[in-house]
XYZ file of C-alpha atoms in Angstrom:
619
model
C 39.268 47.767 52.246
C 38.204 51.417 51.183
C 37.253 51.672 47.575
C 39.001 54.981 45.788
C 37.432 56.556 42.853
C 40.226 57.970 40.323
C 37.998 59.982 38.006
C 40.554 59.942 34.912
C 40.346 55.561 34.847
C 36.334 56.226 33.548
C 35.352 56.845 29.928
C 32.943 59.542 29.800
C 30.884 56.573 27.372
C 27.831 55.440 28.067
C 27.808 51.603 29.267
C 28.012 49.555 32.383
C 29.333 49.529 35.769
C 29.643 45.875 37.824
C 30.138 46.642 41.743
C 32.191 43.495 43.264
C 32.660 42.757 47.094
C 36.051 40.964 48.224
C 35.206 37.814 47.050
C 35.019 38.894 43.362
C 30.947 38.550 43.296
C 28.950 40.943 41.930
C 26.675 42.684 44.132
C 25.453 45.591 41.751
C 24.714 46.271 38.586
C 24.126 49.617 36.859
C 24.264 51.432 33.484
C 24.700 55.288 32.595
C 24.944 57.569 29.759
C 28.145 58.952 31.257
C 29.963 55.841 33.237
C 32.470 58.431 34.739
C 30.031 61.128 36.116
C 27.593 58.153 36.802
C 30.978 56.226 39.473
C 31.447 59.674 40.259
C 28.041 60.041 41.778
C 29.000 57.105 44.416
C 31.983 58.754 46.514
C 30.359 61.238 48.194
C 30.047 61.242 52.023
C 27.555 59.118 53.330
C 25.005 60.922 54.881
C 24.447 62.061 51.062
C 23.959 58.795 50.244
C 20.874 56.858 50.111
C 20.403 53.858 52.281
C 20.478 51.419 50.023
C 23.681 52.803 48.632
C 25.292 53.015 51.712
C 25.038 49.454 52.490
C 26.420 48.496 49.030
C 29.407 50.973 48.628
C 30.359 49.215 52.343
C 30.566 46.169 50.678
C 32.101 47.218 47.217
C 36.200 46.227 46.921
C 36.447 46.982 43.129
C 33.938 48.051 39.820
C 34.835 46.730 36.765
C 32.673 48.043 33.564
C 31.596 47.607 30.058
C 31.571 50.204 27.522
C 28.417 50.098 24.819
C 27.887 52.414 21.599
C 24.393 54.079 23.234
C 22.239 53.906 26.217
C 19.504 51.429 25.041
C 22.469 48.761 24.261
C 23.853 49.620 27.892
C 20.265 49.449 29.409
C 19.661 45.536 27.499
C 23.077 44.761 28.652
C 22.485 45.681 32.056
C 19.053 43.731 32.568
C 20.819 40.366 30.597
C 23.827 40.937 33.501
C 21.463 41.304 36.577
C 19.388 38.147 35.214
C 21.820 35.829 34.937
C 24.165 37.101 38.175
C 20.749 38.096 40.620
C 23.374 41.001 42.372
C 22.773 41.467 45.936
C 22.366 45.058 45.603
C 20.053 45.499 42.447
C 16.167 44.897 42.245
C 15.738 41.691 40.669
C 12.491 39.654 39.241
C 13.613 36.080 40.649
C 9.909 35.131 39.896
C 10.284 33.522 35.861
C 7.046 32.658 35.730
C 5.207 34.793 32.912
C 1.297 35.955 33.351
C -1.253 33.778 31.842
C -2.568 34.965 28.240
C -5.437 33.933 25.908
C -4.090 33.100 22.457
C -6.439 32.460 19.361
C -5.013 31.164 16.273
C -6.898 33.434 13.831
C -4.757 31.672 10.842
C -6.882 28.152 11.481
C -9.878 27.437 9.351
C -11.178 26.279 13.112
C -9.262 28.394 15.271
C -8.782 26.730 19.188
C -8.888 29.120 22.501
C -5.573 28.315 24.658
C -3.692 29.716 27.632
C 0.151 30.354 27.383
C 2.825 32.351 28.783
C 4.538 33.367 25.499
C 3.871 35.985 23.192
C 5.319 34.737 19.794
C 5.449 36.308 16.128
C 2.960 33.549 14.822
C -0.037 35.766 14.018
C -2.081 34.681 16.591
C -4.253 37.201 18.922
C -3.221 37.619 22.490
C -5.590 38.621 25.655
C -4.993 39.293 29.065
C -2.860 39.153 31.369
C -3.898 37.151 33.981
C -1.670 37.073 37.183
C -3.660 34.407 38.799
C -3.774 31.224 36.715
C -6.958 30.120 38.113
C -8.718 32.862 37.360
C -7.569 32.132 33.859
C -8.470 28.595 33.641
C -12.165 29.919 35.273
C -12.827 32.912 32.536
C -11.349 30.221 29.723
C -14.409 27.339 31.129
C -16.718 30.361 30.995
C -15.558 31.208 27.520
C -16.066 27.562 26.278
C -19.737 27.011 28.199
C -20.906 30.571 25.906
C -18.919 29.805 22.712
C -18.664 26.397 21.371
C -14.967 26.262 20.135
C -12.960 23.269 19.453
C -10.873 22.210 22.329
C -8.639 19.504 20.852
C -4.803 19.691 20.167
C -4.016 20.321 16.509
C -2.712 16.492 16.306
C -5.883 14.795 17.871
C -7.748 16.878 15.394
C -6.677 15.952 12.268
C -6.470 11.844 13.533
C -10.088 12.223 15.616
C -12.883 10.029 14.147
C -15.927 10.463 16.424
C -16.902 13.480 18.031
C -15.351 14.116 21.768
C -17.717 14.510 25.019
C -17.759 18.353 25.035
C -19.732 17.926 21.947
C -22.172 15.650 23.274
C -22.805 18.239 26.278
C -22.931 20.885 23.890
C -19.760 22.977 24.398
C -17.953 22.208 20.779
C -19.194 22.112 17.588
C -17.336 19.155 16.718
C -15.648 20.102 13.481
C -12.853 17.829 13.607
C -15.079 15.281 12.334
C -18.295 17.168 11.790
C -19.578 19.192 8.517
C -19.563 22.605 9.988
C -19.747 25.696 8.610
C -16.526 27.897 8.258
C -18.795 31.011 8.213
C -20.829 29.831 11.089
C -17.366 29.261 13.022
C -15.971 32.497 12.019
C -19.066 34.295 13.316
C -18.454 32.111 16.231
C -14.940 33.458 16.449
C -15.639 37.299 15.747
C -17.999 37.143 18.879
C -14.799 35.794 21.044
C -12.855 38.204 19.907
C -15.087 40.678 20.679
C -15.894 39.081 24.251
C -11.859 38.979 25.155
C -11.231 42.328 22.846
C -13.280 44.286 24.935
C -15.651 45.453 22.342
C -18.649 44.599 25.441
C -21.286 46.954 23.286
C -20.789 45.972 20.086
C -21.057 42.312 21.354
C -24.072 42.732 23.073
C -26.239 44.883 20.336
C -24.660 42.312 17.845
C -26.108 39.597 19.671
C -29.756 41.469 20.759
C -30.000 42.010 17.031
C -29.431 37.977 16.473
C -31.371 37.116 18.855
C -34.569 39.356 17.714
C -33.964 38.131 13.997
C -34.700 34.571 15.089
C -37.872 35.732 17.205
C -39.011 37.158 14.442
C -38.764 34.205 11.962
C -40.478 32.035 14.930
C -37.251 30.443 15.722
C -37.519 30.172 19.233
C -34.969 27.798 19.821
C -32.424 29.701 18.199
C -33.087 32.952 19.896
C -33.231 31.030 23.048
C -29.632 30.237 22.330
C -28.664 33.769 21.595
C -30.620 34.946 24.867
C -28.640 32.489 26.655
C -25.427 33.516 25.790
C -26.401 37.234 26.049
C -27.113 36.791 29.737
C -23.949 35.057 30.627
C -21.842 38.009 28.570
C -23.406 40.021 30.604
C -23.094 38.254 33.958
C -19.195 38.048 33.076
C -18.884 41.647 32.078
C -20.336 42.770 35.850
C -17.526 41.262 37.479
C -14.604 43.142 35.694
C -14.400 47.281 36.721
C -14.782 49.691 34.292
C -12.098 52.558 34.506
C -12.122 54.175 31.512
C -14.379 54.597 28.257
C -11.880 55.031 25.736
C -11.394 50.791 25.218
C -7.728 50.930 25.166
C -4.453 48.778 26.533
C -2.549 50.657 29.206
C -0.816 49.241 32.798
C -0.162 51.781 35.403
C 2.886 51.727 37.987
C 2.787 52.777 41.767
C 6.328 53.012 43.323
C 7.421 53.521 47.203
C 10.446 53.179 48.549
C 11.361 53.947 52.621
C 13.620 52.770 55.086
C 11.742 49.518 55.061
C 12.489 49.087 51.423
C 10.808 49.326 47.595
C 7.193 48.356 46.705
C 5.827 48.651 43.723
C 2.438 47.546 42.022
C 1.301 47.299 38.198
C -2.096 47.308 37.400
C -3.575 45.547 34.052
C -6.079 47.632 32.264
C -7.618 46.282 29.285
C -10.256 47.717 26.572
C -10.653 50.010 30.100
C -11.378 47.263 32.536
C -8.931 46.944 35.405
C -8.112 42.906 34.922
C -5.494 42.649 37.544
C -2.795 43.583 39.268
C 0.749 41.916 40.411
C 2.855 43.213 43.350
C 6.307 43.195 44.303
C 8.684 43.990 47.195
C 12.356 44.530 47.484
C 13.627 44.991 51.225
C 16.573 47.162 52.314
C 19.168 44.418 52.420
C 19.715 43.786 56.318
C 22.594 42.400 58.075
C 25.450 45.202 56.701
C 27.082 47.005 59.238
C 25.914 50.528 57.491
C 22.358 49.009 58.731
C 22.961 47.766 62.228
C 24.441 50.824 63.657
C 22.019 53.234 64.926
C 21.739 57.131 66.042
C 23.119 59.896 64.710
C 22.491 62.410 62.037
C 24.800 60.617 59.566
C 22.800 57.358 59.826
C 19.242 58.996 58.469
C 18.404 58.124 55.115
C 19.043 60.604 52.592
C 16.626 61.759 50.471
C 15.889 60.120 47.259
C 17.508 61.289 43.922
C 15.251 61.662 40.698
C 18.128 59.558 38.709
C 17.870 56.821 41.361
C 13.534 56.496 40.862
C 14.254 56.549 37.210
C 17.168 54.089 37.076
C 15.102 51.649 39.105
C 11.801 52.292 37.002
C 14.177 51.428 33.856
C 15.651 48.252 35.301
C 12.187 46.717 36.324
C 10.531 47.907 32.621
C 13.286 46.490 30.765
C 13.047 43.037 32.926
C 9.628 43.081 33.378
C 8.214 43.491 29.959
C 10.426 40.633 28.213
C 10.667 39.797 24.702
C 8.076 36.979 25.152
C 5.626 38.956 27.375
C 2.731 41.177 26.194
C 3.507 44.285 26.166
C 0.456 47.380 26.019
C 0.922 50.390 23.923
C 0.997 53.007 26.822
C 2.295 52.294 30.493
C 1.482 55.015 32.954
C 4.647 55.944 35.701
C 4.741 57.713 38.537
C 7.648 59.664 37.871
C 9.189 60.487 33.717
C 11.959 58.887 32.664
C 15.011 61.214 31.078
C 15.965 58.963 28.194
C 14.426 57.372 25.522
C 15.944 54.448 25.315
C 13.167 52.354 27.694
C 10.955 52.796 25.278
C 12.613 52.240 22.291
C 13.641 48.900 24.216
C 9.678 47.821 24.700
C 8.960 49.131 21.241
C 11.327 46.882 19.635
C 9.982 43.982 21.680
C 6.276 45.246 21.108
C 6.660 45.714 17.412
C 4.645 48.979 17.717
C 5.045 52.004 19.806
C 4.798 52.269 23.048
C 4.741 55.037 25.328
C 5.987 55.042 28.899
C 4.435 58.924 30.447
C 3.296 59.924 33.569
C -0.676 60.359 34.611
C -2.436 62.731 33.155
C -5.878 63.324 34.015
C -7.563 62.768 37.206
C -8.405 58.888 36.370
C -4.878 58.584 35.514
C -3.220 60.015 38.802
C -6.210 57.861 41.089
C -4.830 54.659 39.259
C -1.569 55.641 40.333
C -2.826 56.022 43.854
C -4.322 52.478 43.577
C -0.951 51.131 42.495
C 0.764 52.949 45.052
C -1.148 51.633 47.421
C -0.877 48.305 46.782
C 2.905 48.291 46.724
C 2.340 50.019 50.405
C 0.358 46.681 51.150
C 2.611 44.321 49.884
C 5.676 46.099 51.973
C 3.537 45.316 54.717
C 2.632 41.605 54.038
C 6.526 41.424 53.381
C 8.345 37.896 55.186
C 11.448 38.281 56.880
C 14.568 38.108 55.551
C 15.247 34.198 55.559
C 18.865 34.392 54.515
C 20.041 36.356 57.715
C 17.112 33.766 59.556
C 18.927 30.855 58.303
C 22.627 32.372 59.296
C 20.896 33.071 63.097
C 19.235 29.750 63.304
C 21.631 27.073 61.674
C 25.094 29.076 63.241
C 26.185 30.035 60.048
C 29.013 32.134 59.270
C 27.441 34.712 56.994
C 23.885 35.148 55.788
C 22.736 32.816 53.742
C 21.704 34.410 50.502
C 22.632 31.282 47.904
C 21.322 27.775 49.470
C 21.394 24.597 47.756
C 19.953 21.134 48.350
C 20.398 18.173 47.486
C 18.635 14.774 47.100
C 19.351 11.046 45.197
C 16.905 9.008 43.355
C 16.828 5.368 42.333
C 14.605 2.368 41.472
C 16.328 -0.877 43.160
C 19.530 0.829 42.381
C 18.708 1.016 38.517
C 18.907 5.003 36.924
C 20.197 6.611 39.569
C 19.996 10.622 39.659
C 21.353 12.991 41.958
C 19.144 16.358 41.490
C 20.000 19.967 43.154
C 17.321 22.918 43.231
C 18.584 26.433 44.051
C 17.189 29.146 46.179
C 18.053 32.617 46.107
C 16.411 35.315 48.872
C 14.184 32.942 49.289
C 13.328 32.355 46.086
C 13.742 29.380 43.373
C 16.585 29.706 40.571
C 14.734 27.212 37.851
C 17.346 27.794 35.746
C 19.528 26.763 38.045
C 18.057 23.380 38.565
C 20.431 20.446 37.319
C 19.888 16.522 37.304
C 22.860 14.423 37.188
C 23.310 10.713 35.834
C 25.782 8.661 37.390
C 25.610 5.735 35.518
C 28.658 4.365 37.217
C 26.616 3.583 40.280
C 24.038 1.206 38.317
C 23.014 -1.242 40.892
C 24.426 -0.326 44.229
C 22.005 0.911 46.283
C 24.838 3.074 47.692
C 22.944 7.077 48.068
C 26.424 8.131 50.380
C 28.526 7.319 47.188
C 25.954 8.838 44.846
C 26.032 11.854 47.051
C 30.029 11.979 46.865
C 30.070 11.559 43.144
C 28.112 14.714 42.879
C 29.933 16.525 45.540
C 32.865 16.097 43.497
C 30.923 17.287 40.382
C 29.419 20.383 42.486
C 32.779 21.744 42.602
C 34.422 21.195 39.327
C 31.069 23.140 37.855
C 32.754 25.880 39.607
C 31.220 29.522 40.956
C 28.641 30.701 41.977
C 29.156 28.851 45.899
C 26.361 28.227 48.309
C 26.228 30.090 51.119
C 24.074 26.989 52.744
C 23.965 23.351 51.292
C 20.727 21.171 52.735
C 21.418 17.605 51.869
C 18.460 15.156 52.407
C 19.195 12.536 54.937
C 20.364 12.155 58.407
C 24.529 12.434 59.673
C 25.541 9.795 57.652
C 24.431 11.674 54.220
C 25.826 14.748 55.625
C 29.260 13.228 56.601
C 29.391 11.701 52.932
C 29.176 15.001 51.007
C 31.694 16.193 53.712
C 34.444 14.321 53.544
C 33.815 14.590 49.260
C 34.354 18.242 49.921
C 36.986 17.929 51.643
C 38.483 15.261 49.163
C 37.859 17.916 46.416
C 39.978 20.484 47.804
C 37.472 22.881 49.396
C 38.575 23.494 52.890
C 36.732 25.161 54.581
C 33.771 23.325 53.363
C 30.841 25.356 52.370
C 28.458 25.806 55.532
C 26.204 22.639 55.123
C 23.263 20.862 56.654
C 21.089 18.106 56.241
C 17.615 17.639 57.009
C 15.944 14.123 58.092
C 12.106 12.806 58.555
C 11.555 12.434 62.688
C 11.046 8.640 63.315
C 7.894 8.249 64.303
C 8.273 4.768 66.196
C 10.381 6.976 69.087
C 7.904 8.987 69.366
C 9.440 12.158 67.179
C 6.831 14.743 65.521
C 9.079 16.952 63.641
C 12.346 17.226 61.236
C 15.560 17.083 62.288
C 18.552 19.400 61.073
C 21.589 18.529 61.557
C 24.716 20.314 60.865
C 28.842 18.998 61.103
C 30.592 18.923 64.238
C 27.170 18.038 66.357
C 25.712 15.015 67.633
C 22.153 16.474 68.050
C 19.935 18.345 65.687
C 19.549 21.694 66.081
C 16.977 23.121 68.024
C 14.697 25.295 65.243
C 11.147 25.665 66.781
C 8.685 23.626 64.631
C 6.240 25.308 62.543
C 8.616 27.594 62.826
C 9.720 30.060 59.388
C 13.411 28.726 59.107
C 12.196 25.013 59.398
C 9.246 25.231 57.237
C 11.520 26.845 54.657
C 14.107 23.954 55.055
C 11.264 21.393 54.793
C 9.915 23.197 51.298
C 13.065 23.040 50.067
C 13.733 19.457 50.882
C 10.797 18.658 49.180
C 11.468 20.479 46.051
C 14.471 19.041 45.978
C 13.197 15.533 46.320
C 9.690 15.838 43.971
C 12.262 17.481 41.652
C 14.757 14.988 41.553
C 12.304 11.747 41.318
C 9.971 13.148 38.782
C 13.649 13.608 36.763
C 13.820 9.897 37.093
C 10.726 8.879 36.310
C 11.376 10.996 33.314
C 14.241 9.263 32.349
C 12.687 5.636 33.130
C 9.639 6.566 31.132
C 11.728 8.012 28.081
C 14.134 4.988 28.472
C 10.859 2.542 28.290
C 9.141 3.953 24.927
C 12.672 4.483 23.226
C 13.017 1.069 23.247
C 9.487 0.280 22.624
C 9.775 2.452 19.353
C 12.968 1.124 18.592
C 12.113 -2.769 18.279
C 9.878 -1.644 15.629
C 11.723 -2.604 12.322
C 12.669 0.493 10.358
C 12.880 2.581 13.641
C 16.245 3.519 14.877
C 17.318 5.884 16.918
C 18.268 8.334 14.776
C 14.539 8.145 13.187
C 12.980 7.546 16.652
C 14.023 11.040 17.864
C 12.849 12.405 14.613
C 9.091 11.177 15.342
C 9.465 12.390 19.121
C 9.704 15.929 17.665
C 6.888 16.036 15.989
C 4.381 13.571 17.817
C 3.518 13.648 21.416
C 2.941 10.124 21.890
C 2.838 6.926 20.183
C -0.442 6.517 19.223
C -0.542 10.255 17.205
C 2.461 8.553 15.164
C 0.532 5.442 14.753
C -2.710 7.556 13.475
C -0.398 9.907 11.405
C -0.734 9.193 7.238
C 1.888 8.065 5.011
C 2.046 11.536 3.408
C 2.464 13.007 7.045
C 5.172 10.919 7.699
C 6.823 11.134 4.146
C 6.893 15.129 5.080
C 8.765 15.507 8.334
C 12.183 16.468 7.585
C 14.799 13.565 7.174
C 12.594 10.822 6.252
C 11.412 10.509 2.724
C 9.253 8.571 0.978
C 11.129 5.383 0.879
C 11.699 5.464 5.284
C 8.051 6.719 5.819
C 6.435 3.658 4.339
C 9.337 1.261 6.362
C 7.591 3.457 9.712
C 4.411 3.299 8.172
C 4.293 -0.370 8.016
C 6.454 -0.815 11.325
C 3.793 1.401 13.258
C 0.569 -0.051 11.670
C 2.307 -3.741 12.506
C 3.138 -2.692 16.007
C -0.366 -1.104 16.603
C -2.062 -3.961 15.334
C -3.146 -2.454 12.291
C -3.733 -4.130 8.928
């Protein structure tokens, strides 16, 4: 079906445009200042079109859109749209995983050195980012062997009565239980800051200066301390690159984009070290028939449009730099951006300007370079498409962009679960993850009936479908979900497979797949990409669903092991859970700690006071 553009059915409003194929899905995603000139811009022959547009608009049966008040409102709703429907079409950051920060509560009279992922109003002080989170874990040990900080959750240290090991090997102070010094700790502090911060020189003279001040009053074993740590500042300072002088936050952005696809690179500068880097790559979405057909002039890419570098540039800032993430005052692009409304967007977010310009400077445009190339690099360590894989390897009837497996739990029958994990492109959807309780099935032992209770449940949750369902087991798993499909109305069934361990006794070495209709599994090469991809996602699917039960057993266990105690229902119970991470810390806790968490009071702390100190074997 062709797609007509009627120019007078557009607002000329800023907002956004949703792209659907014949099934009703969205495949695209896109905002503009003027949503009619912006559609407008889409029916024009196709040699004039870019690649990646061609392939879409082939697909495309209808557009639908959303008119906003500004830009900035359309470019917030457009990333919230293309994160929760991942469109086909549209360059997406399926990776939820944040970089790894260092955060220092500066408001603590003993402040503690953590990593996290979040960047929260709180007042602390944020460093980094670290892509790799070993290499955060190794610069966090080396922070703790030069700097003697507290290590201790905020819990333990209030309840801890003798000192912990890294005390006694001489990596924390021990002021949990210890007299020390606030202003010897907040000296201590300063000097982190200034080690993470950045501020290398006036660490280093700060420290010489210590160091000779000791010397001087014959305290050799002090200065020996200072030396100590002035050599391993040092020795961690020569590993990171210096790329500029000026000290200050900035990431820099290399784009490309060919017939193979987009890269694109950011690299983390910091104070004016180059910390790291992260890389991404988007291919040119094969298996349309705009892609397959080859020759002829009308087939060669057309050239690339300034709006569509921009547009793309906007959509990965505005996903990339997320309310939660840290955000630096100045990132450097390869190309400008016409609006304003990207930055305003990160400013907001930032809570102080930031400035999104091109390089300037020769430092600036070799950066660029660097990030360039390493987008070239990872187009060229790029996998292969394992959705259009899949559809060639397992006979399916279309690629296989959505797939969703399947697995049951149980202990003896008792708490059974039924979890599914979700892959997109190859990717995971975490937030697509779900665990279901089937409480129903309490002592069967029957997984086929387990699996047909969710089946049933799989398609009252409704859209989006799988384009492949992996069930673990053998044929008789697979014919269980199958005839539940077919029991819930959904004929033709999705395409769907199931994936069993080889029996070793016969003298099989690898996986089977199996899929309806076929008495033998199919024949996917082992070691092979498609199989090894199956076999990851089986066991996701299965670590996934049995640490869910575990969970559940485990909860199920201490619930009632806090409710027996008298004066603990469960109503209280989940009120302590909140605020406690185990039952010991609420055991340890003091009346007045308990009298001040919210719906308790004095009366109910001292029945939980007594009922914990009883149950702990307290007197």
């Amino acid at each position: 079906m062709t797609l007509l553009f009627v120019s007078n059915a557009y607002p000329e409003a800023p907002g956004v445009y949703l792209f659907k194929d014949g099934k009703q899905r969205i495949i695209y995603v896109g905002k503009a200042k003027n949503i009619r000139k912006r559609l407008g811009s889409y029916f024009r022959p196709p040699k004039l079109l870019p690649l990646k547009t061609r392939a879409m608009m082939s697909k495309a049966a209808g557009v639908d859109i959303l008119c906003t008040t500004t830009e900035k409102e359309a470019l917030l709703l457009e990333s919230s749209l293309i994160k929760k429907h991942h469109p086909r079409y549209n360059i997406c950051l399926r990776d939820d995983k944040q970089y790894v920060l260092f955060k220092l509560d500066a408001k603590a009279d003993f402040p503690r050195l953590t990593l996290t992922r979040r960047v929260l109003k709180d007042g602390a002080l944020y460093f980094g980012p670290f892509i790799s989170s070993h290499g955060a874990r190794q610069t966090l040990k080396a922070v703790h062997r030069l700097f003697r900080l507290r290590r201790c959750k905020d819990t333990v240290f209030r309840n801890r009565i003798r000192p912990c090991l890294f005390h006694h090997i001489g990596q924390c102070l021990g002021p949990c239980v210890l007299d020390v010094s606030k202003t010897s700790y907040a000296d201590m502090v300063r000097q982190v800051r200034m080690f993470l911060g950045g501020q290398s020189r006036e660490l280093i003279a700060g420290l010489k200066e210590l160091m000779q001040e000791h010397s001087d009053r014959m305290e050799y074993e002090k200065a020996a301390e200072f030396r100590d740590l002035l050599k391993g500042v040092n020795q961690t300072l020569e590993r990171q690159a210096v790329v500029f002088h000026d000290e200050l936050d900035r990431d820099v952005i290399g784009l490309v984009r060919n017939s193979q696809g987009t890269g694109l690179s950011v690299l983390f500068i910091r104070q004016g070290r180059l910390l790291d880097s992260k890389s991404y790559f988007w291919p040119i979405v094969e298996g349309d028939a705009v892609l397959e057909s080859t020759g002829g002039e009308d087939n060669a890419p057309a050239e690339e449009e300034p709006d569509v570098l921009t547009e793309l540039l906007e959509s990965f800032l505005v996903q990339f730099y997320g309310p939660e993430q840290y955000i630096p005052r100045r990132i450097i692009l390869p190309v400008s951006l016409d609006s304003d409304s990207t930055a305003e967007v990160l400013t907001e977010r930032r809570g102080a300007a930031v400035r999104l310009t091109p390089a300037r400077g020769d430092a600036e445009k070799r950066l660029v370079e660097m990030a360039r190339a390493n987008a070239m690099e990872a187009m060229k360590q790029r996998e292969p498409d394992m959705g259009n894989l899949l559809a060639e390897q397992l006979l399916l009837p279309a690629r296989a962009g959505r797939v969703e497996a399947v697995d049951v739990s149980h202990l003896g029958g008792q708490g059974v679960r039924v979890g599914m994990v979700v892959f997109e492109d190859g990717g995971p959807r975490k937030d697509a993850y779900r665990i279901h309780a089937i409480p129903e099935l309490e002592g069967t032992h029957d997984d086929y009936l387990a699996l047909a209770h969710w089946a049933k449940r799989r398609v009252a949750a409704g859209p989006p479908w799988p384009d492949l369902l992996l069930v673990d087991g053998g044929r008789g798993q697979l014919s269980a979900v199958m005839r539940a499909l077919a029991e819930a109305g959904v004929e033709p069934a999705w395409p769907v497979a199931s994936i069993a361990k080889a029996g070793r006794s016969g003298g099989e070495l690898e996986d089977r797949v199996f899929r309806p209709g076929r008495k033998n599994p199919l024949p996917l090469k082992p070691g092979g990409k498609a199989l090894l991809f199956l076999q990851h996602l089986r066991d996701s699917v299965h670590r996934f669903t049995i640490s869910r039960q575990r969970q559940s057993r485990k909860k199920a266990a201490l619930e009632s092991r806090l409710t027996s105690i008298p004066g603990i229902g469960a109503k209280t119970s989940r009120i302590l859970w909140n605020h406690f991470p185990d039952i010991d810390a609420m055991r340890k806790a003091s009346l007045e700690e308990l009298a001040a968490l919210p719906g308790l009071g004095p009366d109910k702390a001292g029945k939980v006071y007594r009922g914990l100190r009883s149950e702990g074997g307290g007197s």
